[in-house]
Amino acid sequence: MDFAKITDNGRTGKGILFVLSSVSGGGKTTIINHLVRAIPDLRLSISHTTREPRSGERNGADYHFISEQEFTDMVDQEGFLEWAQVYGHRYGTSKSEVPGPGSGAKDVILDIDVQGGLQVRRKRPDAVLIFLLLPGEEEQEKRLRQRGTEAPEHLQKRIQAARGELATISEYDYAVINNELEGAVDAVRSIIVSERCRISRKAAPDHERED
Ligand code: 5GP
């Protein structure tokens, strides 16, 4: 017997679906970038969005930047596993990005907001949901200001929204406090390594796996 088949993904040959969400400014993009470099066989899902690229962002690498009409067409064709309106723009994970039959054994991590996280929770009970937290609200405000990408009125909106986002945490499987980068990356890496050793996992419903 091949003992690698004792673990769930060894048996099914399918990758694990990870979701990383955080309150605004939580630092998840930085953490994910570190993770995908450090962990073999982990791929970052590239979302579709209707927002304009920021300077330095590349189409197909950071996001698939698409028009409102193209996004609507994808929604109508049921092309998304989940999608949400976040701060005035639409973002979605296309079904072709996530592990399913024929997608290979690579694990996939989604960098999505909590609305999307909750949709994944309902559709894919096999997914592993991780919530990244800052040590407190003050730290969060500081980080948003440092990032400098937000106009002051947007900044306030994001701080408000963070309170609602935090209320969804009970739907998640793990919480990681982002005190300092290395520790947080290490904690998320440990979760991923542990999940890869899992013997049994809730099954993904067939109708969601068939894409
Ligand atoms: P940003 O515009 O700063 O890149 O992203 C804004 C927010 O949208 C972040 O919280 C990010 O995680 C979230 N986001 C990015 N892609 C997706 C997606 O495909 N689905 C959902 N629900 N949220 C996303």
PDB file of N, CA, C and O in Angstrom, residues 19-23 26-28 31 35 129-135 143 166 169 172-192:
ATOM      1  N   VAL A  19      -8.719  29.636   2.162  1.00  0.00           N
ATOM      2  CA  VAL A  19      -9.180  31.018   2.036  1.00  0.00           C
ATOM      3  C   VAL A  19      -8.484  31.836   3.112  1.00  0.00           C
ATOM      4  O   VAL A  19      -8.456  31.432   4.281  1.00  0.00           O
ATOM      5  N   LEU A  20      -7.906  32.964   2.731  1.00  0.00           N
ATOM      6  CA  LEU A  20      -7.339  33.875   3.723  1.00  0.00           C
ATOM      7  C   LEU A  20      -8.084  35.198   3.616  1.00  0.00           C
ATOM      8  O   LEU A  20      -8.070  35.838   2.571  1.00  0.00           O
ATOM      9  N   SER A  21      -8.757  35.567   4.697  1.00  0.00           N
ATOM     10  CA  SER A  21      -9.453  36.853   4.737  1.00  0.00           C
ATOM     11  C   SER A  21      -8.924  37.640   5.917  1.00  0.00           C
ATOM     12  O   SER A  21      -8.356  37.082   6.855  1.00  0.00           O
ATOM     13  N   SER A  22      -9.132  38.945   5.849  1.00  0.00           N
ATOM     14  CA  SER A  22      -8.760  39.757   7.019  1.00  0.00           C
ATOM     15  C   SER A  22      -9.554  41.034   6.983  1.00  0.00           C
ATOM     16  O   SER A  22     -10.179  41.349   5.971  1.00  0.00           O
ATOM     17  N   VAL A  23      -9.498  41.762   8.059  1.00  0.00           N
ATOM     18  CA  VAL A  23     -10.078  43.093   8.024  1.00  0.00           C
ATOM     19  C   VAL A  23      -9.157  43.939   7.139  1.00  0.00           C
ATOM     20  O   VAL A  23      -8.013  43.571   6.889  1.00  0.00           O
ATOM     21  N   GLY A  26      -5.169  44.351   6.982  1.00  0.00           N
ATOM     22  CA  GLY A  26      -4.659  43.241   7.805  1.00  0.00           C
ATOM     23  C   GLY A  26      -3.344  42.652   7.319  1.00  0.00           C
ATOM     24  O   GLY A  26      -2.702  41.887   8.035  1.00  0.00           O
ATOM     25  N   GLY A  27      -2.944  42.991   6.117  1.00  0.00           N
ATOM     26  CA  GLY A  27      -1.638  42.550   5.614  1.00  0.00           C
ATOM     27  C   GLY A  27      -1.676  41.204   4.912  1.00  0.00           C
ATOM     28  O   GLY A  27      -0.650  40.566   4.748  1.00  0.00           O
ATOM     29  N   LYS A  28      -2.852  40.770   4.453  1.00  0.00           N
ATOM     30  CA  LYS A  28      -2.917  39.403   3.922  1.00  0.00           C
ATOM     31  C   LYS A  28      -2.187  39.228   2.591  1.00  0.00           C
ATOM     32  O   LYS A  28      -1.618  38.176   2.337  1.00  0.00           O
ATOM     33  N   ILE A  31       1.424  38.579   3.271  1.00  0.00           N
ATOM     34  CA  ILE A  31       1.595  37.242   3.844  1.00  0.00           C
ATOM     35  C   ILE A  31       1.445  36.167   2.771  1.00  0.00           C
ATOM     36  O   ILE A  31       2.257  35.247   2.681  1.00  0.00           O
ATOM     37  N   LEU A  35       3.964  33.258   1.514  1.00  0.00           N
ATOM     38  CA  LEU A  35       3.571  31.842   1.591  1.00  0.00           C
ATOM     39  C   LEU A  35       3.789  31.115   0.272  1.00  0.00           C
ATOM     40  O   LEU A  35       4.331  30.009   0.257  1.00  0.00           O
ATOM     41  N   LEU A 129     -10.763  27.845   6.081  1.00  0.00           N
ATOM     42  CA  LEU A 129     -10.864  29.298   6.137  1.00  0.00           C
ATOM     43  C   LEU A 129     -10.019  29.869   7.267  1.00  0.00           C
ATOM     44  O   LEU A 129     -10.180  29.483   8.437  1.00  0.00           O
ATOM     45  N   ILE A 130      -9.150  30.795   6.893  1.00  0.00           N
ATOM     46  CA  ILE A 130      -8.225  31.396   7.872  1.00  0.00           C
ATOM     47  C   ILE A 130      -8.496  32.900   7.935  1.00  0.00           C
ATOM     48  O   ILE A 130      -8.573  33.559   6.893  1.00  0.00           O
ATOM     49  N   PHE A 131      -8.623  33.415   9.128  1.00  0.00           N
ATOM     50  CA  PHE A 131      -8.880  34.853   9.315  1.00  0.00           C
ATOM     51  C   PHE A 131      -7.643  35.492   9.925  1.00  0.00           C
ATOM     52  O   PHE A 131      -7.149  35.057  10.960  1.00  0.00           O
ATOM     53  N   LEU A 132      -7.163  36.514   9.260  1.00  0.00           N
ATOM     54  CA  LEU A 132      -5.971  37.207   9.726  1.00  0.00           C
ATOM     55  C   LEU A 132      -6.398  38.465  10.486  1.00  0.00           C
ATOM     56  O   LEU A 132      -7.172  39.269   9.968  1.00  0.00           O
ATOM     57  N   LEU A 133      -5.896  38.605  11.700  1.00  0.00           N
ATOM     58  CA  LEU A 133      -6.284  39.734  12.550  1.00  0.00           C
ATOM     59  C   LEU A 133      -5.084  40.595  12.899  1.00  0.00           C
ATOM     60  O   LEU A 133      -3.983  40.073  13.063  1.00  0.00           O
ATOM     61  N   LEU A 134      -5.329  41.879  13.044  1.00  0.00           N
ATOM     62  CA  LEU A 134      -4.272  42.724  13.594  1.00  0.00           C
ATOM     63  C   LEU A 134      -4.440  42.724  15.104  1.00  0.00           C
ATOM     64  O   LEU A 134      -5.514  42.393  15.608  1.00  0.00           O
ATOM     65  N   PRO A 135      -3.372  43.102  15.851  1.00  0.00           N
ATOM     66  CA  PRO A 135      -3.495  43.056  17.316  1.00  0.00           C
ATOM     67  C   PRO A 135      -4.620  43.940  17.836  1.00  0.00           C
ATOM     68  O   PRO A 135      -5.208  43.651  18.879  1.00  0.00           O
ATOM     69  N   ARG A 143      -1.862  51.041   9.896  1.00  0.00           N
ATOM     70  CA  ARG A 143      -1.407  50.356   8.669  1.00  0.00           C
ATOM     71  C   ARG A 143      -2.102  50.883   7.431  1.00  0.00           C
ATOM     72  O   ARG A 143      -1.500  50.994   6.378  1.00  0.00           O
ATOM     73  N   LEU A 166     -15.238  41.672  11.236  1.00  0.00           N
ATOM     74  CA  LEU A 166     -14.791  40.906  12.399  1.00  0.00           C
ATOM     75  C   LEU A 166     -15.910  40.005  12.948  1.00  0.00           C
ATOM     76  O   LEU A 166     -15.653  38.931  13.478  1.00  0.00           O
ATOM     77  N   ILE A 169     -16.172  36.158  12.091  1.00  0.00           N
ATOM     78  CA  ILE A 169     -15.027  35.288  12.379  1.00  0.00           C
ATOM     79  C   ILE A 169     -15.424  33.878  12.828  1.00  0.00           C
ATOM     80  O   ILE A 169     -14.687  32.920  12.593  1.00  0.00           O
ATOM     81  N   TYR A 172     -15.125  31.048  10.396  1.00  0.00           N
ATOM     82  CA  TYR A 172     -13.791  30.664   9.937  1.00  0.00           C
ATOM     83  C   TYR A 172     -13.239  29.522  10.799  1.00  0.00           C
ATOM     84  O   TYR A 172     -13.683  29.294  11.908  1.00  0.00           O
ATOM     85  N   ASP A 173     -12.243  28.822  10.269  1.00  0.00           N
ATOM     86  CA  ASP A 173     -11.668  27.690  11.006  1.00  0.00           C
ATOM     87  C   ASP A 173     -10.518  28.112  11.906  1.00  0.00           C
ATOM     88  O   ASP A 173     -10.302  27.525  12.962  1.00  0.00           O
ATOM     89  N   TYR A 174      -9.754  29.108  11.454  1.00  0.00           N
ATOM     90  CA  TYR A 174      -8.554  29.513  12.201  1.00  0.00           C
ATOM     91  C   TYR A 174      -8.462  31.034  12.264  1.00  0.00           C
ATOM     92  O   TYR A 174      -8.876  31.723  11.327  1.00  0.00           O
ATOM     93  N   ALA A 175      -7.894  31.548  13.355  1.00  0.00           N
ATOM     94  CA  ALA A 175      -7.570  32.975  13.450  1.00  0.00           C
ATOM     95  C   ALA A 175      -6.077  33.112  13.713  1.00  0.00           C
ATOM     96  O   ALA A 175      -5.513  32.405  14.548  1.00  0.00           O
ATOM     97  N   VAL A 176      -5.455  34.008  12.954  1.00  0.00           N
ATOM     98  CA  VAL A 176      -4.016  34.251  13.131  1.00  0.00           C
ATOM     99  C   VAL A 176      -3.826  35.741  13.413  1.00  0.00           C
ATOM    100  O   VAL A 176      -4.339  36.581  12.671  1.00  0.00           O
ATOM    101  N   ILE A 177      -3.131  36.056  14.502  1.00  0.00           N
ATOM    102  CA  ILE A 177      -2.860  37.465  14.812  1.00  0.00           C
ATOM    103  C   ILE A 177      -1.581  37.886  14.091  1.00  0.00           C
ATOM    104  O   ILE A 177      -0.530  37.268  14.264  1.00  0.00           O
ATOM    105  N   ASN A 178      -1.709  38.938  13.305  1.00  0.00           N
ATOM    106  CA  ASN A 178      -0.554  39.426  12.548  1.00  0.00           C
ATOM    107  C   ASN A 178       0.202  40.480  13.364  1.00  0.00           C
ATOM    108  O   ASN A 178       0.113  41.670  13.110  1.00  0.00           O
ATOM    109  N   ASN A 179       0.952  39.990  14.359  1.00  0.00           N
ATOM    110  CA  ASN A 179       1.774  40.881  15.179  1.00  0.00           C
ATOM    111  C   ASN A 179       3.003  41.331  14.426  1.00  0.00           C
ATOM    112  O   ASN A 179       3.347  42.486  14.383  1.00  0.00           O
ATOM    113  N   GLU A 180       3.694  40.372  13.885  1.00  0.00           N
ATOM    114  CA  GLU A 180       4.823  40.681  12.995  1.00  0.00           C
ATOM    115  C   GLU A 180       4.831  39.628  11.889  1.00  0.00           C
ATOM    116  O   GLU A 180       4.390  38.488  12.072  1.00  0.00           O
ATOM    117  N   LEU A 181       5.335  40.055  10.734  1.00  0.00           N
ATOM    118  CA  LEU A 181       5.185  39.280   9.509  1.00  0.00           C
ATOM    119  C   LEU A 181       5.652  37.831   9.638  1.00  0.00           C
ATOM    120  O   LEU A 181       4.919  36.896   9.309  1.00  0.00           O
ATOM    121  N   GLU A 182       6.866  37.667  10.157  1.00  0.00           N
ATOM    122  CA  GLU A 182       7.448  36.321  10.177  1.00  0.00           C
ATOM    123  C   GLU A 182       6.594  35.340  10.988  1.00  0.00           C
ATOM    124  O   GLU A 182       6.349  34.208  10.567  1.00  0.00           O
ATOM    125  N   GLY A 183       6.132  35.811  12.145  1.00  0.00           N
ATOM    126  CA  GLY A 183       5.309  34.965  13.019  1.00  0.00           C
ATOM    127  C   GLY A 183       3.993  34.600  12.351  1.00  0.00           C
ATOM    128  O   GLY A 183       3.528  33.452  12.449  1.00  0.00           O
ATOM    129  N   ALA A 184       3.395  35.577  11.670  1.00  0.00           N
ATOM    130  CA  ALA A 184       2.101  35.323  11.032  1.00  0.00           C
ATOM    131  C   ALA A 184       2.275  34.351   9.854  1.00  0.00           C
ATOM    132  O   ALA A 184       1.465  33.433   9.674  1.00  0.00           O
ATOM    133  N   VAL A 185       3.333  34.545   9.072  1.00  0.00           N
ATOM    134  CA  VAL A 185       3.587  33.637   7.941  1.00  0.00           C
ATOM    135  C   VAL A 185       3.790  32.225   8.477  1.00  0.00           C
ATOM    136  O   VAL A 185       3.250  31.252   7.949  1.00  0.00           O
ATOM    137  N   ASP A 186       4.535  32.138   9.565  1.00  0.00           N
ATOM    138  CA  ASP A 186       4.813  30.841  10.172  1.00  0.00           C
ATOM    139  C   ASP A 186       3.539  30.156  10.650  1.00  0.00           C
ATOM    140  O   ASP A 186       3.370  28.950  10.474  1.00  0.00           O
ATOM    141  N   ALA A 187       2.645  30.930  11.259  1.00  0.00           N
ATOM    142  CA  ALA A 187       1.385  30.358  11.768  1.00  0.00           C
ATOM    143  C   ALA A 187       0.536  29.843  10.606  1.00  0.00           C
ATOM    144  O   ALA A 187       0.000  28.726  10.666  1.00  0.00           O
ATOM    145  N   VAL A 188       0.428  30.641   9.531  1.00  0.00           N
ATOM    146  CA  VAL A 188      -0.397  30.199   8.397  1.00  0.00           C
ATOM    147  C   VAL A 188       0.249  28.981   7.728  1.00  0.00           C
ATOM    148  O   VAL A 188      -0.428  28.029   7.353  1.00  0.00           O
ATOM    149  N   ARG A 189       1.589  29.003   7.656  1.00  0.00           N
ATOM    150  CA  ARG A 189       2.284  27.855   7.067  1.00  0.00           C
ATOM    151  C   ARG A 189       2.003  26.581   7.884  1.00  0.00           C
ATOM    152  O   ARG A 189       1.755  25.512   7.330  1.00  0.00           O
ATOM    153  N   SER A 190       1.997  26.713   9.206  1.00  0.00           N
ATOM    154  CA  SER A 190       1.718  25.551  10.070  1.00  0.00           C
ATOM    155  C   SER A 190       0.312  25.007   9.835  1.00  0.00           C
ATOM    156  O   SER A 190       0.098  23.793   9.834  1.00  0.00           O
ATOM    157  N   ILE A 191      -0.632  25.922   9.632  1.00  0.00           N
ATOM    158  CA  ILE A 191      -2.015  25.488   9.374  1.00  0.00           C
ATOM    159  C   ILE A 191      -2.064  24.688   8.067  1.00  0.00           C
ATOM    160  O   ILE A 191      -2.666  23.612   7.989  1.00  0.00           O
ATOM    161  N   ILE A 192      -1.388  25.216   7.044  1.00  0.00           N
ATOM    162  CA  ILE A 192      -1.392  24.549   5.736  1.00  0.00           C
ATOM    163  C   ILE A 192      -0.738  23.167   5.836  1.00  0.00           C
ATOM    164  O   ILE A 192      -1.272  22.172   5.337  1.00  0.00           O
TER     165      ILE A 192
END
